[in-house]
């Protein structure tokens, strides 16, 4: 019988007023979606914020990252030590597994923060490759127990009675020459801000934001997955038949969510917008866990016919390393009230599912149904 | 003005009577779907056959594979030479991009062979890694022009006026330590049969069957994609708005299909089967271009509720190397006429789309809508 945890939120960083705030303590907020895709690189102060407790107060000068577990030479690394590894710059989108959760709640109430489609942002991360660090630590073989890499933060989480946030990813993602897993100390060319993990965070490109652990304190190379709450009792996707009465038997039967699914969002116009009849520019984002986006399409007739949008996507020479989001836009002709629908195709010929109801799940995660935005027309509208 | 090509089909190999034959000349056939998933490894004589012309008559003793283009040391390799490289065994499913095309034709006629859901099979391939061969040939860097690897067959194709079948894949897929691209000389422990590429074929795990070129004669390392008909003017997926009047402007705007999408098929019972009311075992296959299958679900109520099936899947230690299909089964209770629906989820939280109509495309490729099989009940039925 545990009393509700009393955590100290008296020293939170200042934040911009542009956010839609889902929770003040811990602070969870997304930028308004009309601003979200204004820039290919999200300004740091607009980047969505996902926290599970008070923002830790850490000093770069006295902070260390421990590397332990299935390694021959455990390490204790300062920021200066990490800076001595070759520097790597990666542009990567982070997306919360709960992005677009509100659309699931319309079908049937789900548990979790009420995100719209702005729990996603794109930044340039600078740091060293975790691969280099683990090799310096003499990582053991899989047979010797190096199969998962666990990350533990310096924070204290509301959800699990004050334990630190933790997560793990498969060792192959880290050791992959094109995996690009970073220990990042820079975001958009500046030191990390407190909200985004100062002084050091993990960046796992192509994976849900939950694996890019902030305020990184310990790295444990392990034979099994992290047993942390956020790996084992959160961020799992069940079938629509699983409810609160039956969920206990399901936690161990589903895998933790890791790679991001195919996704797109309409950011302009916003839902319910009043627009002038005539040409209307529609724009938004798309991504697919590292896969190239082949095409984003927009329909004004419920999905019977589709218009191909213009796509701005990074040029990559290595397949399946499209870590950044891409932005798309199209001008369509709007004559009256209409539902604008967008869907994306990825380089493996996958397309987003049509409806939310058949992918509804208790935790409201990974909603990637066709994105639908209704608008109304008026001759006196500004848009 | 070219006269219809006259090709010689007088020396075709013998084939099993179990096939559903889509075309005799060239021979294209799929096993009946109730046999398809009887075994995890498809017997060679049941493996679907896809050809574009007469089966070449080649002799292992006198056949050579040329390796040329952006390499420092062009090679001419006999089967014996290929056997001198380390042997690698890979279990991999091959699936035709046109698998399940018939379900698209129901919506609106498409062009292509009328495949049901049996243009897919799973085998154990033995050969050498193409990576090792290209390294022996001194493959150049990307900057020096080694960006795509083209494969050319010894066959003569109906579609393109008698040119050889050709295709290419990105060099990164070949050089990836976990890419597993083979020059295969064995199928299920025996030398390749003539129908499956004797004496040497390519196996590109996780890619559409069209890239696993049979009767391999030449490998060209190139700066650009293959310009062959089957890379540039076939195996592309357009939006549903593209028709025969407008397709010419689209060929160069779509990428060649490479990786396989998320897919599953119900093999037992077959569509239209008469079954006894009561418990009914439903089974089939699932795959996702190398991604792990997280779950296959079956619905008897149009997708409102889903039952989780039992999954037989290879255990892999490296993510995204699930090259084999997996088989699934479930026993459900059938009380009357019903549509059995199956869908799969992959390890990146993607799910198959609900309906065929919104993914309909002119070439009828990559249909991976929920698979639907109607059955009727009768107390005197055998199943
Ligand atoms: Mo999240
Ligand atoms: Mo094919």
XYZ file of C-alpha atoms and ligand atoms in Angstrom:
768
model
C 0.000 0.000 0.000
C 2.033 2.935 -1.263
C 1.121 6.532 -0.672
C 1.103 8.778 -3.737
C 4.654 9.837 -4.420
C 5.446 13.466 -3.516
C 7.900 14.799 -6.055
C 9.478 18.247 -6.089
C 8.618 20.297 -9.170
C 9.981 23.584 -7.809
C 12.876 23.863 -10.245
C 11.452 23.207 -13.689
C 12.953 24.987 -16.713
C 11.080 27.840 -18.428
C 9.023 26.835 -21.471
C 7.580 28.590 -24.520
C 3.912 29.582 -24.579
C 3.362 27.850 -27.952
C 2.787 24.459 -26.348
C -0.425 22.526 -25.918
C 0.183 21.234 -22.404
C -1.096 17.745 -21.597
C 0.324 17.606 -18.102
C 2.098 20.264 -16.022
C 3.670 17.909 -13.463
C 5.397 16.022 -15.002
C 5.591 18.416 -17.926
C 4.262 16.952 -21.170
C 3.495 19.192 -24.116
C 3.327 19.279 -27.887
C 3.682 22.282 -30.200
C 0.489 23.437 -31.885
C 0.380 21.475 -35.102
C 0.197 24.507 -37.400
C 3.702 25.444 -36.178
C 5.021 21.876 -36.087
C 6.041 21.548 -39.726
C 6.948 25.191 -40.331
C 10.617 24.101 -40.277
C 12.267 20.837 -41.346
C 14.359 21.083 -38.177
C 12.119 21.744 -35.194
C 13.467 24.658 -33.136
C 14.612 23.264 -29.785
C 12.145 25.408 -27.833
C 9.258 24.005 -29.922
C 10.338 20.348 -29.647
C 7.660 18.251 -27.899
C 8.450 17.436 -24.273
C 7.803 14.059 -22.635
C 8.699 13.619 -18.990
C 7.836 11.199 -16.218
C 8.927 13.269 -13.223
C 10.707 16.490 -12.255
C 13.473 17.530 -14.666
C 16.760 16.490 -13.009
C 19.233 19.201 -12.096
C 22.524 17.890 -13.405
C 25.866 19.541 -13.929
C 27.912 18.667 -17.012
C 31.070 19.072 -14.949
C 30.201 16.450 -12.359
C 27.980 14.050 -14.340
C 29.194 10.597 -15.286
C 27.797 7.793 -17.426
C 28.586 4.299 -16.152
C 29.041 1.484 -18.669
C 28.723 -1.942 -17.095
C 27.337 -5.478 -17.445
C 28.618 -7.760 -20.221
C 31.736 -5.722 -20.935
C 35.360 -6.563 -20.210
C 36.251 -3.071 -19.067
C 33.493 -1.154 -17.242
C 33.762 2.578 -17.840
C 32.821 5.743 -16.026
C 32.669 8.519 -18.589
C 32.460 12.256 -18.146
C 31.070 14.546 -20.819
C 34.681 15.367 -21.685
C 35.421 11.644 -22.141
C 32.443 11.314 -24.496
C 33.634 14.314 -26.472
C 36.941 12.541 -27.059
C 35.203 9.901 -29.223
C 34.703 10.804 -32.910
C 31.763 13.166 -33.226
C 28.741 12.041 -35.205
C 25.840 14.239 -36.342
C 22.457 12.612 -37.059
C 19.186 14.245 -38.062
C 16.433 12.180 -36.491
C 12.763 12.491 -35.714
C 11.560 11.465 -32.274
C 7.963 10.382 -31.930
C 6.106 9.375 -28.808
C 4.391 5.978 -29.031
C 1.296 7.838 -27.809
C 1.240 10.325 -30.687
C -2.334 10.635 -32.028
C -3.733 8.920 -28.931
C -6.692 11.343 -28.766
C -8.075 9.857 -31.971
C -8.178 6.472 -30.235
C -10.021 7.870 -27.229
C -12.814 9.000 -29.537
C -13.519 5.315 -30.224
C -13.222 4.185 -26.606
C -11.324 5.741 -23.702
C -7.669 4.722 -23.506
C -5.100 5.227 -20.770
C -2.349 7.742 -21.303
C -1.574 11.361 -22.022
C -3.976 12.989 -24.441
C -1.664 13.661 -27.357
C -2.897 15.108 -30.627
C -0.569 14.556 -33.591
C 2.205 16.824 -32.325
C 4.052 14.377 -30.062
C 6.731 14.308 -32.731
C 9.608 16.609 -33.704
C 12.759 16.508 -35.832
C 16.204 17.667 -34.682
C 19.918 17.463 -35.434
C 21.687 15.476 -32.754
C 25.414 15.615 -32.062
C 27.340 13.142 -29.961
C 29.376 9.981 -30.192
C 28.341 6.577 -31.488
C 27.320 4.239 -28.680
C 28.976 1.533 -30.781
C 32.362 3.204 -30.272
C 31.793 3.489 -26.525
C 30.763 -0.161 -26.160
C 33.764 -1.253 -28.183
C 36.000 0.832 -25.922
C 34.399 -0.963 -22.991
C 35.217 -4.318 -24.567
C 31.657 -5.487 -25.132
C 31.360 -9.262 -24.874
C 29.805 -11.569 -27.473
C 26.141 -12.500 -27.611
C 27.045 -15.949 -26.322
C 28.715 -14.284 -23.331
C 25.561 -12.328 -22.563
C 25.692 -9.110 -24.602
C 22.275 -9.221 -26.243
C 20.504 -6.075 -25.010
C 21.695 -2.606 -24.054
C 19.830 -0.986 -21.183
C 19.715 2.743 -20.508
C 18.886 4.220 -17.110
C 18.150 7.885 -16.501
C 18.818 10.156 -13.553
C 15.138 11.012 -13.215
C 12.540 9.859 -10.725
C 9.295 8.671 -12.308
C 5.730 9.106 -11.095
C 4.591 5.857 -12.714
C 6.850 3.447 -10.894
C 7.140 4.833 -7.369
C 10.159 6.956 -7.986
C 12.419 4.523 -9.820
C 14.555 5.917 -12.629
C 13.300 5.754 -16.192
C 14.793 2.757 -18.009
C 14.623 0.963 -21.332
C 16.637 -1.346 -23.554
C 17.251 -2.004 -27.238
C 18.780 -5.023 -29.010
C 22.580 -4.989 -29.184
C 22.401 -5.429 -32.981
C 20.801 -2.015 -33.386
C 23.762 -0.520 -31.512
C 26.512 -2.467 -33.280
C 24.979 -2.081 -36.761
C 27.352 0.041 -38.864
C 24.306 2.008 -40.003
C 22.393 1.953 -36.713
C 23.453 5.479 -35.700
C 22.634 5.090 -32.003
C 24.139 8.133 -30.286
C 25.112 9.289 -26.847
C 24.079 12.836 -27.677
C 25.304 15.964 -25.946
C 24.090 18.437 -28.578
C 20.700 19.263 -30.061
C 20.504 21.588 -33.053
C 24.127 22.642 -32.543
C 23.817 23.618 -28.879
C 24.295 21.685 -25.639
C 21.153 19.730 -24.761
C 18.572 21.710 -22.828
C 17.336 20.398 -19.485
C 13.981 19.367 -20.961
C 15.724 17.269 -23.577
C 18.195 15.388 -21.412
C 21.029 17.672 -20.365
C 23.854 16.839 -20.239
C 23.636 13.462 -22.052
C 20.852 11.457 -23.609
C 20.518 8.480 -25.883
C 19.215 8.900 -29.439
C 17.908 5.688 -31.027
C 16.997 6.705 -34.590
C 13.959 4.919 -35.995
C 12.709 3.763 -32.594
C 9.903 5.189 -30.445
C 10.968 8.179 -28.371
C 10.675 6.059 -25.229
C 13.989 4.340 -26.026
C 15.952 7.601 -26.380
C 16.530 7.857 -22.655
C 17.224 11.343 -21.286
C 19.563 12.377 -18.438
C 21.536 9.199 -19.086
C 23.328 7.797 -16.060
C 23.933 4.095 -16.630
C 24.347 1.771 -19.596
C 24.039 -1.926 -18.776
C 24.856 -4.582 -21.379
C 22.617 -7.543 -20.556
C 21.549 -11.009 -21.710
C 17.866 -10.070 -21.390
C 15.710 -7.002 -21.940
C 15.525 -4.272 -19.344
C 13.139 -5.294 -16.579
C 12.254 -1.647 -16.018
C 8.597 -0.644 -15.848
C 8.833 1.298 -19.120
C 10.117 -1.751 -21.007
C 7.868 -4.402 -19.459
C 4.690 -2.678 -18.257
C 4.223 0.180 -20.682
C 4.731 0.790 -24.416
C 3.152 -2.458 -25.544
C 0.481 -2.774 -28.200
C -2.304 -5.250 -27.507
C -5.166 -6.354 -29.705
C -8.487 -4.521 -29.339
C -9.900 -7.429 -27.305
C -7.585 -6.697 -24.346
C -9.152 -4.570 -21.599
C -8.312 -3.655 -18.002
C -9.828 -6.885 -16.695
C -7.639 -9.090 -18.888
C -4.494 -7.020 -19.445
C -2.467 -8.700 -16.703
C -2.233 -11.917 -18.686
C -1.061 -9.993 -21.764
C 1.924 -7.939 -20.616
C 4.362 -10.814 -20.994
C 2.879 -12.007 -24.289
C 3.539 -8.801 -26.249
C 6.955 -7.484 -27.254
C 8.015 -3.983 -26.227
C 7.424 -1.515 -29.035
C 10.749 -0.565 -30.618
C 10.748 0.523 -34.281
C 8.400 3.309 -35.343
C 5.595 2.424 -37.696
C 4.594 4.137 -40.920
C 2.961 7.443 -40.058
C 1.848 10.772 -41.429
C 0.038 13.813 -40.075
C -1.733 16.789 -41.591
C -0.479 19.929 -39.855
C -1.961 22.663 -42.087
C -4.852 23.282 -42.060
C -5.864 22.336 -38.531
C -8.981 20.309 -37.786
C -12.106 22.432 -37.919
C -10.403 25.281 -39.771
C -12.511 27.733 -41.745
C -10.981 28.120 -45.217
C -11.836 30.095 -48.346
C -13.371 28.047 -51.178
C -10.757 27.501 -53.910
C -7.126 26.345 -53.855
C -5.976 25.214 -50.417
C -2.450 24.214 -49.464
C -2.317 21.149 -47.245
C 0.945 20.097 -45.579
C 2.357 17.816 -42.933
C 4.932 15.200 -41.974
C 5.615 11.516 -42.714
C 8.064 8.854 -41.522
C 8.509 5.082 -41.299
C 11.079 3.985 -38.724
C 14.031 4.558 -41.042
C 12.388 3.391 -44.234
C 12.149 5.817 -47.130
C 8.720 7.353 -47.700
C 7.706 6.404 -51.209
C 4.637 8.613 -51.434
C 2.168 10.656 -49.398
C -1.343 10.942 -50.819
C -4.300 13.162 -50.000
C -7.961 12.327 -50.640
C -10.985 14.615 -50.517
C -13.544 11.903 -51.291
C -13.174 9.476 -48.418
C -10.311 7.540 -50.016
C -11.804 6.787 -53.425
C -9.265 8.928 -55.297
C -5.893 10.157 -54.126
C -3.666 13.079 -55.043
C 0.113 12.609 -54.862
C 1.831 15.277 -52.752
C 5.227 16.919 -53.221
C 7.705 15.368 -50.834
C 10.787 16.972 -49.253
C 12.931 14.082 -48.064
C 16.624 13.763 -47.198
C 18.719 12.045 -49.835
C 20.362 9.000 -48.329
C 22.707 6.518 -49.951
C 22.051 3.721 -47.443
C 18.536 2.196 -47.502
C 16.557 2.153 -44.256
C 18.492 5.010 -42.636
C 15.866 7.690 -43.259
C 15.909 8.791 -39.630
C 14.504 12.265 -40.245
C 10.866 12.917 -40.958
C 9.945 14.220 -44.366
C 7.586 17.074 -45.088
C 4.948 17.076 -47.809
C 2.579 19.590 -49.333
C -0.085 19.802 -51.977
C -2.568 22.372 -53.210
C -6.072 20.990 -53.626
C -9.310 22.578 -54.666
C -11.845 22.860 -51.877
C -15.428 23.760 -52.754
C -17.274 23.155 -49.488
C -17.041 21.353 -46.136
C -14.746 18.376 -46.586
C -12.680 15.815 -44.716
C -9.051 15.974 -45.828
C -7.413 12.560 -45.559
C -3.682 11.827 -45.775
C -1.866 8.513 -45.905
C 1.732 7.485 -46.556
C 3.368 4.553 -48.339
C 6.848 3.376 -47.401
C 9.642 1.838 -49.461
C 8.442 -1.667 -48.569
C 4.987 -1.055 -50.129
C 3.269 -0.748 -46.780
C 0.457 1.759 -46.400
C -1.256 3.145 -43.311
C -4.480 1.456 -42.162
C -7.794 3.067 -43.039
C -9.583 3.289 -39.699
C -8.751 3.787 -36.042
C -11.308 1.327 -34.616
C -9.612 -1.916 -35.780
C -6.240 -0.810 -34.350
C -7.670 0.570 -31.114
C -5.674 -0.605 -28.129
C -5.905 -0.131 -24.396
C -2.764 1.967 -24.093
C -3.600 4.047 -27.145
C -0.218 3.539 -28.782
C 1.058 3.618 -32.356
C -2.087 5.032 -33.923
C -1.227 5.356 -37.587
C -4.639 5.252 -39.237
C -5.234 7.538 -42.229
C -5.101 11.049 -40.795
C -8.390 12.919 -41.199
C -8.914 16.644 -40.807
C -12.356 18.153 -41.408
C -12.528 21.754 -42.653
C -15.354 24.151 -43.387
C -15.472 26.829 -46.054
C -16.476 30.464 -45.854
C -15.852 33.248 -48.351
C -14.710 35.471 -45.511
C -12.190 32.949 -44.110
C -8.546 34.043 -43.773
C -6.882 30.789 -44.981
C 6.332 -2.813 -85.512
C 7.497 -6.086 -83.987
C 5.949 -9.427 -84.769
C 4.983 -11.564 -81.763
C 8.088 -13.337 -80.550
C 8.193 -17.076 -81.373
C 9.875 -18.872 -78.504
C 10.647 -22.563 -78.287
C 8.883 -24.338 -75.402
C 9.687 -27.861 -76.588
C 12.041 -28.719 -73.741
C 10.272 -27.713 -70.545
C 10.867 -29.706 -67.356
C 8.187 -32.047 -66.002
C 5.952 -30.569 -63.301
C 3.703 -31.892 -60.538
C -0.064 -32.049 -61.064
C -0.741 -30.193 -57.796
C -0.309 -26.794 -59.408
C -2.916 -24.203 -60.287
C -1.488 -23.145 -63.651
C -1.837 -19.477 -64.581
C 0.103 -19.721 -67.809
C 1.548 -22.737 -69.638
C 3.983 -20.827 -71.888
C 5.824 -19.339 -70.078
C 5.031 -21.671 -67.190
C 3.562 -19.894 -64.165
C 1.891 -21.844 -61.411
C 1.106 -21.819 -57.702
C 0.444 -24.796 -55.417
C -3.150 -25.193 -54.257
C -3.326 -23.197 -51.064
C -4.520 -26.077 -48.868
C -1.156 -27.765 -49.547
C 0.908 -24.577 -49.375
C 1.392 -24.416 -45.621
C 1.382 -28.158 -44.935
C 5.156 -27.903 -44.400
C 7.296 -25.054 -43.043
C 9.752 -25.809 -45.870
C 7.903 -26.024 -49.166
C 8.888 -29.202 -51.037
C 10.815 -28.157 -54.153
C 8.269 -29.737 -56.501
C 5.477 -27.701 -54.854
C 7.346 -24.369 -54.904
C 5.505 -21.769 -57.020
C 7.011 -21.221 -60.454
C 7.375 -17.824 -62.114
C 8.917 -17.621 -65.572
C 9.038 -15.141 -68.402
C 10.101 -17.450 -71.222
C 11.259 -20.998 -71.959
C 13.320 -22.580 -69.168
C 16.965 -22.318 -70.279
C 18.908 -25.528 -70.846
C 22.156 -24.938 -69.034
C 24.940 -27.276 -68.018
C 26.624 -26.819 -64.648
C 29.910 -27.944 -66.197
C 30.041 -25.252 -68.851
C 28.119 -22.385 -67.191
C 29.896 -19.250 -66.002
C 28.824 -16.173 -64.049
C 30.552 -12.957 -65.147
C 31.211 -10.269 -62.526
C 31.915 -6.882 -64.074
C 31.307 -3.128 -63.881
C 32.594 -1.132 -60.906
C 35.035 -3.793 -59.742
C 38.838 -3.776 -59.882
C 39.106 -7.405 -60.929
C 36.321 -8.700 -63.192
C 35.659 -12.400 -62.624
C 34.344 -15.312 -64.635
C 33.184 -17.935 -62.182
C 32.229 -21.543 -62.710
C 29.968 -23.427 -60.308
C 33.126 -24.988 -58.908
C 34.590 -21.527 -58.296
C 31.432 -20.502 -56.419
C 31.618 -23.656 -54.324
C 35.105 -22.640 -53.208
C 33.665 -19.647 -51.290
C 32.415 -20.360 -47.739
C 29.000 -22.005 -47.931
C 26.039 -20.214 -46.426
C 22.577 -21.693 -45.792
C 19.585 -19.348 -45.570
C 15.905 -20.205 -45.124
C 13.948 -17.619 -47.062
C 10.474 -17.129 -48.400
C 10.072 -15.934 -51.966
C 6.892 -14.082 -52.839
C 5.811 -12.731 -56.198
C 4.873 -9.045 -56.174
C 1.669 -10.210 -57.902
C 0.641 -12.575 -55.110
C -3.100 -12.075 -54.348
C -3.579 -10.151 -57.604
C -6.933 -11.875 -58.261
C -8.445 -10.064 -55.272
C -7.536 -6.766 -56.948
C -9.144 -7.779 -60.228
C -12.436 -8.235 -58.402
C -12.428 -4.467 -57.759
C -11.336 -3.495 -61.274
C -9.401 -5.487 -63.884
C -5.616 -5.284 -63.493
C -2.832 -6.397 -65.827
C -0.809 -9.433 -64.910
C -0.953 -13.125 -64.148
C -4.007 -14.143 -62.155
C -2.375 -15.258 -58.919
C -4.388 -16.340 -55.903
C -2.493 -16.257 -52.599
C -0.121 -19.106 -53.454
C 2.549 -17.162 -55.361
C 4.731 -17.642 -52.320
C 6.847 -20.487 -50.945
C 9.568 -21.047 -48.370
C 12.820 -22.952 -48.980
C 16.315 -23.553 -47.655
C 18.861 -22.049 -50.004
C 22.547 -23.019 -50.113
C 25.267 -21.066 -51.854
C 27.883 -18.426 -51.258
C 27.429 -14.854 -50.071
C 27.403 -12.399 -52.964
C 29.269 -10.087 -50.581
C 32.240 -12.477 -50.578
C 32.199 -12.691 -54.368
C 32.074 -8.914 -54.833
C 34.880 -8.474 -52.346
C 36.942 -11.034 -54.268
C 36.238 -8.976 -57.388
C 37.509 -5.858 -55.629
C 34.261 -3.927 -55.611
C 34.840 -0.184 -55.861
C 33.459 2.457 -53.488
C 30.106 4.172 -53.923
C 31.933 7.318 -54.989
C 33.634 5.281 -57.711
C 30.276 4.035 -58.986
C 29.400 0.914 -57.003
C 25.871 1.778 -55.912
C 23.657 -0.911 -57.463
C 24.197 -4.567 -58.279
C 22.494 -5.793 -61.437
C 21.662 -9.414 -62.186
C 21.072 -10.736 -65.697
C 19.652 -14.163 -66.484
C 20.257 -16.580 -69.314
C 16.589 -16.613 -70.244
C 14.711 -14.963 -73.085
C 11.603 -13.061 -72.010
C 8.260 -12.731 -73.763
C 7.617 -9.276 -72.291
C 10.612 -7.451 -73.695
C 11.129 -8.919 -77.161
C 13.489 -11.637 -76.118
C 15.895 -9.730 -73.903
C 17.222 -11.509 -70.831
C 15.510 -11.021 -67.487
C 17.323 -8.399 -65.412
C 17.031 -6.553 -62.108
C 19.130 -4.700 -59.574
C 19.298 -4.129 -55.837
C 21.157 -1.480 -53.791
C 24.777 -2.346 -53.039
C 24.123 -1.814 -49.294
C 21.756 -4.781 -49.209
C 24.574 -6.920 -50.633
C 27.374 -5.590 -48.418
C 25.267 -5.581 -45.226
C 26.770 -8.134 -42.829
C 23.226 -9.354 -42.209
C 21.912 -8.946 -45.750
C 22.313 -12.629 -46.642
C 22.183 -12.146 -50.422
C 23.227 -15.467 -51.933
C 24.445 -16.876 -55.196
C 22.546 -20.088 -54.602
C 23.300 -23.437 -56.170
C 21.190 -25.540 -53.796
C 17.503 -25.580 -52.865
C 16.344 -27.753 -49.985
C 19.683 -29.567 -49.939
C 19.748 -30.540 -53.629
C 21.131 -28.812 -56.722
C 18.658 -26.236 -58.056
C 16.045 -27.637 -60.396
C 15.669 -26.153 -63.873
C 12.433 -24.381 -62.911
C 14.171 -22.656 -60.005
C 17.294 -21.407 -61.745
C 19.691 -24.286 -62.377
C 22.618 -24.096 -62.050
C 22.866 -20.716 -60.230
C 20.373 -18.101 -59.093
C 20.346 -15.089 -56.843
C 18.449 -15.148 -53.545
C 17.651 -11.714 -52.121
C 15.992 -12.427 -48.766
C 13.237 -9.997 -47.800
C 12.809 -8.654 -51.345
C 10.140 -9.469 -53.916
C 10.825 -12.655 -55.864
C 11.496 -10.591 -58.986
C 14.940 -9.615 -57.643
C 16.061 -13.217 -57.043
C 17.150 -13.660 -60.649
C 17.267 -17.248 -61.941
C 19.739 -18.829 -64.422
C 22.232 -16.138 -63.415
C 24.716 -15.216 -66.118
C 26.031 -11.735 -65.379
C 26.482 -9.500 -62.345
C 27.132 -5.846 -63.142
C 28.097 -3.389 -60.409
C 26.727 -0.017 -61.526
C 26.275 3.610 -60.478
C 22.574 3.491 -61.379
C 19.723 1.001 -61.219
C 19.354 -1.661 -63.866
C 17.704 -0.192 -66.936
C 16.149 -3.573 -67.697
C 12.432 -3.756 -68.454
C 11.728 -5.640 -65.210
C 13.341 -2.925 -63.100
C 11.997 0.121 -64.923
C 8.733 -0.881 -66.643
C 7.297 -3.517 -64.356
C 7.051 -4.147 -60.600
C 6.079 -0.612 -59.682
C 3.141 0.322 -57.459
C 1.126 3.351 -58.528
C -1.747 5.090 -56.784
C -5.299 4.005 -57.693
C -5.698 7.123 -59.881
C -3.166 5.856 -62.453
C -4.724 4.071 -65.439
C -3.556 2.932 -68.886
C -4.109 6.391 -70.346
C -1.862 8.104 -67.815
C 0.647 5.415 -66.803
C 3.391 6.556 -69.177
C 4.015 9.681 -67.111
C 4.247 7.600 -63.920
C 6.853 4.921 -64.644
C 9.776 7.200 -63.838
C 8.082 8.731 -60.794
C 7.719 5.506 -58.820
C 10.563 3.476 -57.322
C 10.989 -0.188 -58.227
C 9.442 -2.409 -55.589
C 12.187 -4.039 -53.522
C 11.374 -5.037 -49.923
C 8.342 -7.235 -49.281
C 5.470 -5.708 -47.366
C 3.623 -7.095 -44.380
C 1.471 -9.985 -45.536
C -0.542 -12.966 -44.399
C -2.735 -15.547 -46.074
C -5.344 -18.030 -44.903
C -4.556 -21.414 -46.469
C -6.915 -23.687 -44.553
C -9.858 -23.673 -45.037
C -10.062 -22.600 -48.655
C -12.498 -19.954 -49.847
C -16.006 -21.341 -50.229
C -15.261 -24.450 -48.182
C -18.134 -26.324 -46.583
C -17.276 -26.976 -42.927
C -18.993 -28.665 -39.991
C -20.475 -26.272 -37.410
C -18.271 -26.265 -34.304
C -14.519 -25.916 -33.772
C -12.635 -25.152 -36.977
C -8.876 -24.964 -37.354
C -7.736 -22.047 -39.478
C -4.097 -21.767 -40.596
C -1.837 -19.912 -42.971
C 1.373 -17.947 -43.471
C 2.704 -14.489 -42.574
C 5.854 -12.455 -43.324
C 7.124 -8.873 -43.418
C 10.251 -8.407 -45.549
C 12.607 -9.558 -42.812
C 10.775 -8.019 -39.883
C 9.566 -10.278 -37.101
C 5.850 -11.021 -37.094
C 4.524 -9.812 -33.764
C 1.040 -11.272 -34.061
C -1.452 -12.767 -36.489
C -5.125 -12.250 -35.631
C -8.327 -13.777 -36.928
C -11.769 -12.156 -36.857
C -15.161 -13.724 -37.491
C -17.162 -10.503 -37.070
C -15.821 -8.273 -39.811
C -12.895 -6.952 -37.769
C -14.712 -5.857 -34.598
C -13.018 -8.464 -32.402
C -9.847 -10.428 -33.056
C -8.481 -13.741 -31.851
C -4.720 -14.130 -31.452
C -3.307 -17.148 -33.305
C -0.472 -19.479 -32.346
C 2.633 -18.559 -34.289
C 5.489 -20.823 -35.405
C 8.372 -18.494 -36.196
C 12.121 -18.994 -36.475
C 14.120 -17.735 -33.517
C 16.608 -15.135 -34.716
C 19.153 -13.219 -32.702
C 19.522 -10.388 -35.236
C 16.449 -8.143 -35.683
C 15.053 -7.726 -39.203
C 16.555 -10.952 -40.547
C 13.345 -12.993 -40.390
C 13.700 -14.133 -43.990
C 11.497 -17.210 -43.656
C 7.736 -17.036 -43.509
C 6.032 -18.035 -40.311
C 3.038 -20.295 -40.004
C 0.079 -19.673 -37.729
C -2.996 -21.566 -36.633
C -6.017 -21.141 -34.421
C -9.163 -23.075 -33.636
C -12.296 -20.943 -33.749
C -15.929 -21.768 -33.246
C -18.002 -21.544 -36.404
C -21.776 -21.617 -36.111
C -22.918 -20.689 -39.612
C -21.794 -19.046 -42.852
C -19.002 -16.633 -42.000
C -16.160 -14.630 -43.506
C -12.882 -15.563 -41.834
C -10.509 -12.590 -41.784
C -6.791 -12.702 -40.985
C -4.341 -9.871 -40.526
C -0.741 -9.639 -39.318
C 1.193 -7.098 -37.242
C 4.953 -6.736 -37.611
C 7.663 -5.813 -35.118
C 7.404 -2.142 -36.125
C 3.695 -1.961 -35.127
C 2.502 -1.938 -38.717
C -0.698 -3.769 -39.556
C -2.166 -4.806 -42.899
C -4.724 -2.471 -44.498
C -8.416 -3.306 -44.176
C -9.662 -3.192 -47.765
C -8.395 -3.918 -51.255
C -10.100 -0.974 -53.020
C -7.939 1.823 -51.544
C -4.711 -0.012 -52.454
C -5.892 -1.099 -55.898
C -3.251 -0.435 -58.537
C -2.999 -0.913 -62.267
C -0.376 -3.670 -62.115
C -2.100 -5.446 -59.261
C 1.013 -5.662 -57.109
C 1.667 -5.957 -53.381
C -1.923 -6.622 -52.343
C -1.735 -7.081 -48.584
C -5.256 -6.194 -47.483
C -6.797 -8.234 -44.658
C -7.202 -11.722 -46.113
C -10.857 -12.804 -46.249
C -12.113 -16.337 -46.780
C -15.866 -17.044 -46.746
C -16.991 -20.487 -45.592
C -20.350 -22.199 -45.340
C -21.447 -24.738 -42.768
C -23.161 -28.071 -43.185
C -23.547 -30.874 -40.652
C -22.483 -33.346 -43.326
C -19.301 -31.468 -44.280
C -15.969 -33.309 -44.056
C -13.843 -30.471 -42.566
Mo 6.299 8.185 -25.175
Mo 6.815 -11.652 -59.702
